[in-house]
Tab-separated table of C-alpha atoms in Angstrom:
chain	number	residue	atom	x	y	z
A	184	MET	CA	-15.255	33.633	24.482
A	185	ILE	CA	-16.673	31.183	22.309
A	186	VAL	CA	-20.049	30.083	23.676
A	187	PRO	CA	-22.223	27.734	22.464
A	188	ASP	CA	-25.582	28.895	21.552
A	189	LYS	CA	-28.221	27.689	19.357
A	190	GLY	CA	-27.084	27.546	16.653
A	191	ILE	CA	-28.882	27.056	12.704
A	192	LYS	CA	-31.683	24.362	13.380
A	193	LEU	CA	-31.209	21.736	9.850
A	194	GLN	CA	-34.115	20.929	9.669
A	195	ASN	CA	-35.827	22.648	6.250
A	196	MET	CA	-32.370	23.977	5.250
A	197	GLN	CA	-29.313	22.459	3.453
A	198	LYS	CA	-26.067	23.843	4.789
A	199	ARG	CA	-23.724	25.118	2.478
A	200	ILE	CA	-19.962	24.313	2.687
A	201	ALA	CA	-17.437	25.944	1.255
A	202	LEU	CA	-14.255	23.514	2.729
A	203	PHE	CA	-11.053	24.956	2.689
A	204	GLY	CA	-8.654	22.250	2.655
A	205	SER	CA	-10.369	19.409	0.948
A	206	THR	CA	-7.138	17.195	-0.217
A	207	GLY	CA	-6.376	16.462	3.847
A	208	SER	CA	-6.265	14.119	5.962
A	209	ILE	CA	-9.676	17.084	8.417
A	210	GLY	CA	-11.136	17.852	4.478
A	211	GLN	CA	-11.130	13.969	3.157
A	212	GLN	CA	-13.091	12.907	6.545
A	213	ALA	CA	-15.163	16.341	6.312
A	214	LEU	CA	-16.173	15.265	2.840
A	215	GLU	CA	-17.377	11.609	4.401
A	216	VAL	CA	-19.239	13.069	6.958
A	217	VAL	CA	-21.118	15.424	4.111
A	218	LYS	CA	-21.220	12.089	1.567
A	219	SER	CA	-23.597	10.702	4.273
A	220	TYR	CA	-26.285	13.149	4.688
A	221	PRO	CA	-26.534	14.570	1.234
A	222	GLU	CA	-30.342	15.911	2.312
A	223	LEU	CA	-28.415	17.949	4.513
A	224	PHE	CA	-25.314	19.920	3.550
A	225	THR	CA	-24.142	20.916	-0.193
A	226	ILE	CA	-20.700	21.407	-1.344
A	227	LYS	CA	-20.096	25.165	-2.590
A	228	VAL	CA	-16.173	25.358	-2.333
A	229	LEU	CA	-13.060	23.126	-2.232
A	230	THR	CA	-9.185	24.681	-2.214
A	231	ALA	CA	-6.026	22.473	-2.021
A	232	HIS	CA	-2.828	23.207	-2.333
A	233	SER	CA	-0.983	20.855	-4.623
A	234	ASN	CA	-3.289	18.365	-4.950
A	235	ALA	CA	-4.351	18.169	-7.861
A	236	ASP	CA	-5.605	15.053	-8.862
A	237	LEU	CA	-6.729	14.446	-5.663
A	238	LEU	CA	-9.188	18.173	-5.736
A	239	ILE	CA	-10.326	16.308	-9.566
A	240	GLU	CA	-11.801	13.778	-8.126
A	241	GLN	CA	-13.294	15.306	-4.762
A	242	SER	CA	-14.543	17.934	-7.560
A	243	LYS	CA	-16.082	16.009	-9.973
A	244	SER	CA	-17.685	13.977	-7.005
A	245	PHE	CA	-19.502	16.929	-5.555
A	246	ARG	CA	-19.865	19.499	-8.040
A	247	PRO	CA	-18.772	22.542	-6.491
A	248	ASN	CA	-19.996	26.229	-7.366
A	249	MET	CA	-15.999	27.440	-7.135
A	250	VAL	CA	-12.409	25.214	-6.342
A	251	VAL	CA	-9.441	26.817	-5.878
A	252	ILE	CA	-5.854	25.115	-6.347
A	253	VAL	CA	-3.358	27.734	-4.563
A	254	ASP	CA	0.052	26.373	-6.795
A	255	ASP	CA	-0.476	27.928	-9.930
A	256	LYS	CA	1.244	25.648	-11.752
A	257	HIS	CA	-1.111	23.046	-11.772
A	258	TYR	CA	-3.918	25.675	-12.182
A	259	GLN	CA	-4.614	24.764	-16.079
A	260	LYS	CA	-4.103	20.626	-15.277
A	261	VAL	CA	-7.888	21.247	-13.098
A	262	ASN	CA	-8.748	24.169	-15.063
A	263	GLU	CA	-8.988	21.449	-18.311
A	264	ALA	CA	-10.137	18.399	-15.999
A	265	LEU	CA	-13.349	20.688	-14.884
A	266	SER	CA	-14.253	22.603	-18.009
A	267	GLY	CA	-17.931	21.658	-18.688
A	268	LEU	CA	-18.863	21.193	-15.366
A	269	ASN	CA	-19.831	24.244	-14.589
A	270	ILE	CA	-17.304	25.401	-11.861
A	271	LYS	CA	-15.265	27.964	-11.840
A	272	VAL	CA	-11.546	27.335	-11.475
A	273	PHE	CA	-8.989	30.010	-9.503
A	274	SER	CA	-5.507	29.492	-8.567
A	275	GLY	CA	-3.099	31.943	-6.171
A	276	GLU	CA	-3.397	32.329	-2.825
A	277	ARG	CA	-4.969	35.701	-3.318
A	278	ALA	CA	-7.676	33.833	-4.158
A	279	LEU	CA	-8.541	32.036	-0.969
A	280	THR	CA	-8.736	34.923	0.566
A	281	GLU	CA	-10.642	36.760	-2.313
A	282	VAL	CA	-13.152	33.302	-2.573
A	283	ALA	CA	-13.469	33.389	1.844
A	284	ALA	CA	-14.758	36.278	1.658
A	285	MET	CA	-17.401	35.846	-1.131
A	286	ASP	CA	-21.674	35.386	-0.165
A	287	HIS	CA	-22.700	31.937	-1.321
A	288	TYR	CA	-22.066	29.687	1.556
A	289	ASP	CA	-23.090	29.744	4.920
A	290	ILE	CA	-20.375	27.963	6.946
A	291	MET	CA	-16.612	27.299	6.066
A	292	LEU	CA	-14.580	24.332	7.076
A	293	ALA	CA	-10.974	25.105	7.818
A	294	ALA	CA	-8.424	23.354	7.184
A	295	ILE	CA	-6.200	24.384	5.612
A	296	VAL	CA	-3.070	23.212	7.728
A	297	GLY	CA	-0.745	25.417	9.423
A	298	TYR	CA	-0.277	29.814	9.338
A	299	ALA	CA	-1.567	29.210	5.693
A	300	GLY	CA	-4.566	28.671	6.648
A	301	LEU	CA	-4.989	32.267	8.208
A	302	ALA	CA	-6.009	35.115	5.619
A	303	SER	CA	-8.805	33.156	4.521
A	304	THR	CA	-10.434	32.419	7.848
A	305	TRP	CA	-9.604	35.836	8.866
A	306	ALA	CA	-11.725	37.151	5.572
A	307	ALA	CA	-14.446	35.046	6.499
A	308	ILE	CA	-14.195	36.585	9.927
A	309	GLN	CA	-14.458	40.413	8.358
A	310	GLN	CA	-18.000	38.237	6.425
A	311	GLY	CA	-19.859	37.165	9.573
A	312	LYS	CA	-19.357	33.746	8.634
A	313	THR	CA	-19.540	30.893	10.358
A	314	ILE	CA	-17.000	28.955	11.113
A	315	ALA	CA	-15.655	25.258	11.288
A	316	LEU	CA	-12.065	25.569	12.973
A	317	ALA	CA	-10.131	23.682	13.152
A	318	ASN	CA	-6.558	25.425	11.987
A	319	LYS	CA	-5.465	25.901	15.590
A	320	GLU	CA	-2.574	28.243	13.902
A	321	THR	CA	-5.441	31.310	13.581
A	322	LEU	CA	-5.620	31.496	17.127
A	323	VAL	CA	-2.029	30.450	17.971
A	324	VAL	CA	-0.859	33.553	15.969
A	325	ALA	CA	-3.677	36.126	16.227
A	326	GLY	CA	-6.149	34.975	18.609
A	327	ASP	CA	-6.142	38.694	20.665
A	328	LEU	CA	-7.362	39.913	17.124
A	329	VAL	CA	-9.493	37.171	15.713
A	330	SER	CA	-11.585	37.157	19.058
A	331	GLU	CA	-12.218	40.807	18.431
A	332	ALA	CA	-12.770	40.757	14.954
A	333	VAL	CA	-15.516	37.429	15.868
A	334	ILE	CA	-17.079	39.764	18.017
A	335	ALA	CA	-17.455	42.331	15.868
A	336	ASN	CA	-18.080	41.173	12.721
A	337	LYS	CA	-20.640	38.431	14.765
A	338	ALA	CA	-18.966	35.801	13.155
A	339	ARG	CA	-18.959	32.705	15.293
A	340	ILE	CA	-16.388	29.857	15.584
A	341	ILE	CA	-16.897	26.069	16.665
A	342	PRO	CA	-13.877	24.599	17.234
A	343	VAL	CA	-13.194	21.159	15.462
A	344	ASP	CA	-10.209	19.977	17.408
A	345	SER	CA	-11.548	16.768	19.375
A	346	GLU	CA	-9.819	18.660	23.082
A	347	HIS	CA	-11.719	21.780	22.019
A	348	SER	CA	-14.881	20.277	20.633
A	349	ALA	CA	-14.789	18.569	23.713
A	350	LEU	CA	-14.750	21.120	25.339
A	351	PHE	CA	-17.398	23.184	23.239
A	352	GLN	CA	-20.018	20.068	24.011
A	353	CYS	CA	-19.589	20.072	27.595
A	354	LEU	CA	-19.971	23.821	27.706
A	355	VAL	CA	-23.662	23.597	26.067
A	356	GLY	CA	-26.042	24.919	29.002
A	357	GLU	CA	-23.239	26.312	31.297
A	358	ASN	CA	-22.791	29.970	32.642
A	359	PRO	CA	-18.898	30.377	30.970
A	360	ASN	CA	-18.193	32.252	33.663
A	361	HIS	CA	-18.358	29.082	36.108
A	362	ILE	CA	-16.052	27.876	34.747
A	363	GLU	CA	-12.263	26.447	37.451
A	364	LYS	CA	-10.475	25.818	35.061
A	365	ILE	CA	-9.756	22.983	31.702
A	366	THR	CA	-7.895	20.044	31.013
A	367	LEU	CA	-6.577	19.617	27.713
A	368	THR	CA	-5.750	15.396	27.248
A	369	ALA	CA	-3.061	14.218	24.953
A	370	SER	CA	-1.832	10.884	23.599
A	371	GLY	CA	1.441	11.403	24.519
A	372	GLY	CA	2.250	10.017	20.839
A	373	PRO	CA	4.380	7.380	19.869
A	374	PHE	CA	7.488	8.372	22.122
A	375	LEU	CA	5.561	8.525	26.079
A	376	GLY	CA	7.600	7.532	27.954
A	377	LYS	CA	11.016	7.947	26.173
A	378	LYS	CA	13.510	10.074	27.619
A	379	PRO	CA	16.445	12.353	25.925
A	380	ASN	CA	19.145	9.626	24.747
A	381	PHE	CA	15.782	7.603	23.922
A	382	LEU	CA	15.173	10.518	20.348
A	383	ILE	CA	18.331	12.237	19.661
A	384	ASN	CA	18.175	8.495	17.679
A	385	VAL	CA	14.344	9.265	16.400
A	386	LYS	CA	13.661	10.120	12.505
A	387	LYS	CA	11.036	10.737	11.122
A	388	ASP	CA	9.858	7.018	10.353
A	389	HIS	CA	9.254	6.525	14.037
A	390	SER	CA	7.908	10.032	15.143
A	391	LEU	CA	4.836	9.404	12.175
A	392	GLN	CA	3.582	6.118	13.995
A	393	HIS	CA	1.062	7.477	16.185
A	394	PRO	CA	-0.793	5.117	18.569
A	395	ASN	CA	-4.440	5.937	18.351
A	396	TRP	CA	-4.621	9.176	15.784
A	397	THR	CA	-4.701	9.369	12.151
A	398	MET	CA	-3.384	12.705	10.876
A	399	TRP	CA	-1.059	15.145	8.283
A	400	ALA	CA	2.707	14.621	8.786
A	401	ILE	CA	3.062	17.639	10.768
A	402	ILE	CA	0.413	17.138	12.881
A	403	THR	CA	1.434	13.834	13.755
A	404	ILE	CA	5.414	15.204	14.171
A	405	ASP	CA	3.115	17.825	16.392
A	406	SER	CA	1.729	14.500	19.016
A	407	ALA	CA	4.850	13.027	19.197
A	408	SER	CA	6.855	16.108	20.288
A	409	LEU	CA	3.990	17.338	22.513
A	410	MET	CA	3.995	21.240	20.633
A	411	ASN	CA	0.316	20.056	19.779
A	412	ILE	CA	-0.942	19.690	22.904
A	413	GLY	CA	1.094	23.488	23.616
A	414	LEU	CA	-0.854	24.940	20.856
A	415	GLU	CA	-4.143	23.843	21.519
A	416	MET	CA	-3.653	25.229	25.070
A	417	ILE	CA	-3.433	29.169	23.008
A	418	GLU	CA	-5.782	28.371	21.401
A	419	ALA	CA	-7.975	27.259	23.968
A	420	LYS	CA	-7.231	30.668	25.830
A	421	TRP	CA	-8.394	32.210	22.662
A	422	LEU	CA	-11.572	30.299	22.065
A	423	PHE	CA	-13.497	29.777	26.052
A	424	GLY	CA	-11.570	33.203	27.144
A	425	LEU	CA	-9.522	31.439	29.739
A	426	ARG	CA	-6.766	33.445	31.971
A	427	ASN	CA	-3.666	30.952	31.607
A	428	GLU	CA	-3.530	29.554	34.607
A	429	GLN	CA	-7.043	28.528	33.796
A	430	ILE	CA	-5.329	25.739	31.435
A	431	GLU	CA	-4.194	22.378	31.742
A	432	VAL	CA	-2.502	19.380	30.330
A	433	ILE	CA	-2.543	15.816	31.607
A	434	ILE	CA	-1.243	13.014	29.190
A	435	HIS	CA	-3.913	10.359	28.550
A	436	PRO	CA	-2.270	7.372	26.393
A	437	GLN	CA	-5.964	5.589	25.449
A	438	SER	CA	-7.822	9.206	23.622
A	439	ILE	CA	-11.157	8.539	25.660
A	440	VAL	CA	-11.549	10.855	27.431
A	441	HIS	CA	-10.935	14.140	24.980
A	442	SER	CA	-10.876	16.964	27.511
A	443	LEU	CA	-12.847	18.367	30.519
A	444	VAL	CA	-14.277	20.484	31.843
A	445	HIS	CA	-14.270	21.859	35.488
A	446	PHE	CA	-16.980	23.938	37.224
A	447	GLN	CA	-16.862	26.318	40.200
A	448	ASP	CA	-18.656	23.794	42.645
A	449	GLY	CA	-16.082	21.398	42.203
A	450	SER	CA	-18.290	19.390	38.974
A	451	VAL	CA	-15.730	17.988	36.285
A	452	LYS	CA	-17.578	17.361	32.818
A	453	ALA	CA	-15.777	15.067	30.023
A	454	GLN	CA	-16.738	13.998	26.397
A	455	MET	CA	-15.604	11.103	25.337
A	456	GLY	CA	-15.029	8.464	22.506
A	457	LEU	CA	-13.460	6.468	20.329
A	458	PRO	CA	-11.047	8.731	18.841
A	459	ASP	CA	-12.269	9.619	15.391
A	460	MET	CA	-11.944	13.222	14.386
A	461	LYS	CA	-15.399	12.091	11.811
A	462	LEU	CA	-17.225	12.350	15.224
A	463	PRO	CA	-16.135	16.409	15.897
A	464	ILE	CA	-16.113	17.553	12.452
A	465	GLN	CA	-19.991	16.166	11.930
A	466	TYR	CA	-20.807	17.539	15.317
A	467	ALA	CA	-19.781	21.291	14.711
A	468	LEU	CA	-20.832	21.027	10.525
A	469	ALA	CA	-24.729	19.501	12.509
A	470	PHE	CA	-24.667	21.843	15.478
A	471	PRO	CA	-27.018	22.639	17.969
A	472	GLU	CA	-27.832	19.216	15.879
A	473	ARG	CA	-26.408	15.445	16.675
A	474	LEU	CA	-26.576	13.690	13.743
A	475	PRO	CA	-27.340	9.362	14.044
A	476	ASN	CA	-24.467	7.559	11.945
A	477	ASN	CA	-22.914	3.889	12.952
A	478	HIS	CA	-19.230	4.807	13.702
A	479	LYS	CA	-18.007	2.275	15.662
A	480	ARG	CA	-19.187	2.902	19.408
A	481	TYR	CA	-17.013	3.530	22.284
A	482	GLU	CA	-17.926	0.718	25.242
A	483	LEU	CA	-16.622	1.185	28.688
A	484	LYS	CA	-15.736	-2.724	29.024
A	485	ASN	CA	-13.623	-2.543	26.010
A	486	PHE	CA	-11.624	-0.024	28.099
A	487	PRO	CA	-11.846	-0.897	32.116
A	488	SER	CA	-9.125	0.859	32.325
A	489	LEU	CA	-8.631	4.656	31.559
A	490	THR	CA	-5.042	5.955	32.547
A	491	PHE	CA	-3.354	9.061	33.093
A	492	GLU	CA	0.280	10.902	33.762
A	493	VAL	CA	1.754	14.429	33.675
A	494	ALA	CA	3.059	15.809	30.844
A	495	ASP	CA	7.483	15.121	31.281
A	496	THR	CA	8.286	18.247	30.265
A	497	LYS	CA	11.664	17.947	30.202
A	498	THR	CA	12.132	15.585	27.725
A	499	PHE	CA	9.708	17.245	25.388
A	500	ARG	CA	10.341	20.581	25.308
A	501	ASN	CA	8.298	21.826	23.033
A	502	LEU	CA	4.986	22.135	25.808
A	503	ALA	CA	7.273	23.555	28.300
A	504	LEU	CA	8.393	26.311	24.989
A	505	ALA	CA	3.947	26.927	24.326
A	506	LYS	CA	3.324	27.402	28.024
A	507	GLU	CA	5.798	30.274	28.095
A	508	ALA	CA	5.236	31.829	24.957
A	509	MET	CA	0.598	31.785	26.467
A	510	PHE	CA	2.309	33.466	29.139
A	511	ARG	CA	4.560	36.102	27.275
A	512	GLY	CA	1.114	36.844	25.018
A	513	GLY	CA	2.100	39.024	22.116
A	514	ASN	CA	3.961	37.779	19.522
A	515	ALA	CA	5.755	34.857	21.375
A	516	PRO	CA	3.305	32.534	20.052
A	517	CYS	CA	3.782	33.874	16.806
A	518	VAL	CA	7.110	33.276	16.685
A	519	LEU	CA	6.501	30.115	18.362
A	520	ASN	CA	4.124	28.921	15.842
A	521	ALA	CA	6.508	30.345	13.310
A	522	ALA	CA	9.321	28.791	13.984
A	523	ASN	CA	7.875	25.074	14.913
A	524	GLU	CA	6.591	24.543	10.933
A	525	ILE	CA	10.129	25.144	9.925
A	526	VAL	CA	11.430	22.587	12.012
A	527	VAL	CA	8.612	20.052	11.954
A	528	GLU	CA	9.425	20.506	7.632
A	529	ALA	CA	13.446	20.294	8.414
A	530	PHE	CA	13.005	16.976	10.686
A	531	LEU	CA	10.448	15.583	7.895
A	532	LYS	CA	13.189	15.606	5.604
A	533	ASN	CA	16.083	14.589	7.637
A	534	LYS	CA	18.135	17.753	7.960
A	535	ILE	CA	17.703	18.050	11.923
A	536	GLY	CA	16.866	16.132	14.946
A	537	PHE	CA	13.959	15.671	16.906
A	538	LEU	CA	15.777	16.906	20.001
A	539	GLU	CA	16.839	19.818	17.604
A	540	MET	CA	13.373	21.023	16.892
A	541	SER	CA	13.001	22.575	20.333
A	542	ASP	CA	16.109	24.411	20.326
A	543	ILE	CA	15.940	25.767	17.230
A	544	ILE	CA	12.039	27.298	18.649
A	545	GLU	CA	14.021	28.156	21.772
A	546	LYS	CA	16.475	30.651	20.507
A	547	CYS	CA	13.692	32.034	18.028
A	548	LEU	CA	12.230	33.031	21.518
A	549	GLU	CA	15.461	34.593	22.821
A	550	THR	CA	16.133	36.370	19.145
A	551	ILE	CA	13.070	37.591	17.844
A	552	PRO	CA	11.805	41.463	19.470
A	553	PHE	CA	8.471	41.133	21.837
A	554	LEU	CA	5.571	42.537	19.982
A	555	GLU	CA	3.289	43.263	23.150
A	556	ARG	CA	0.076	44.654	21.320
A	557	PRO	CA	0.959	43.616	17.340
A	558	CYS	CA	-1.402	44.215	14.885
A	559	MET	CA	-2.121	42.205	11.803
A	560	ASP	CA	0.730	43.306	9.987
A	561	ASP	CA	2.942	43.024	12.869
A	562	TYR	CA	1.957	39.230	12.659
A	563	VAL	CA	2.551	38.942	9.057
A	564	ALA	CA	6.353	40.252	9.402
A	565	CYS	CA	7.001	38.085	13.139
A	566	ASP	CA	5.811	35.508	11.321
A	567	THR	CA	8.072	36.061	7.691
A	568	GLU	CA	11.448	37.094	9.992
A	569	THR	CA	10.678	34.196	12.115
A	570	ARG	CA	10.746	31.875	9.329
A	571	LYS	CA	13.979	33.398	8.120
A	572	LEU	CA	16.113	33.189	11.141
A	573	ALA	CA	15.094	29.005	12.326
A	574	LEU	CA	15.804	28.708	8.518
A	575	THR	CA	18.924	29.878	9.427
A	576	LEU	CA	20.291	28.849	12.784
A	577	TYR	CA	20.056	24.871	10.999
A	578	LYS	CA	21.823	25.629	7.397
């Protein structure tokens, strides 16, 4: 159970931020937040996978102590561009975990997309760091081990996903033992209400047109297939120490109510606001403070009707598969995530159809041997094995 506590006061203290995944959607928005509060936040680390040009631009603007470009072939370009600026440049996957384990930052914003973000987040947890977690896969893949490590190392996780940030905010000042259940909301994506005879023909361009959010392509596809909210169910289980049956999902097309907590006395708390990721990012970085900003405000008069509906899991089977993996436990969520990352990449390259993604994920869940209590090495091996299988299922 990750319970909100008093956090670190910002008064007379500048938080040192390590931003892992700075060139992605969350990373870029986080830098906008940091830029708005130069007296409160300073960037010490920036990392990117292969977007060298943007990483160079960000580094020149924010002057971190260290940068990591994961793709080795871009190392020379980044190193030469930043020479003379007193910025240490590293490259490769190993550099991510090595920098994450260093003691020169206060809070890591874990914004690397997918399984690739697990190793660096794990390294930060081992050092007892505070982690603003935007990488849900860390808890989806290895939630049991991560939860234990957070407690053992006195680390702290503050969620950045809008749904989990909403739950976190609703629980400030509450006794977590009084939770009856939680409800995660999902917009339904661009295909809300559509049936299989429509979805069989959709391509990536249709799927990337999210009605409310501007997100990284992979996350946008996950939103369209309802896998994103399925993964968020698993993440919520570990973040808040919930039983499987305490977690439910509702479709909310307007994306104003970001999630709800139901308490044992019948009370319900909801966190509401316009769909803008800068708000949960700012909240996580500044916690426990609430900082003023000039973001556009939610006005009740502009949304006279908020609607909610049950998710269609027969059409959008990914949500049903995610729920099944959550209840099964063990390495099933790891298989689910690995297979999903492969099929989403294939769909984005027009190699498979929208509905085929669920078929391949289901086959992987049926085929990969089940492990009830995996260790971290088991998770790594399971991820590798699942990816190989998923590739063979569509090539």
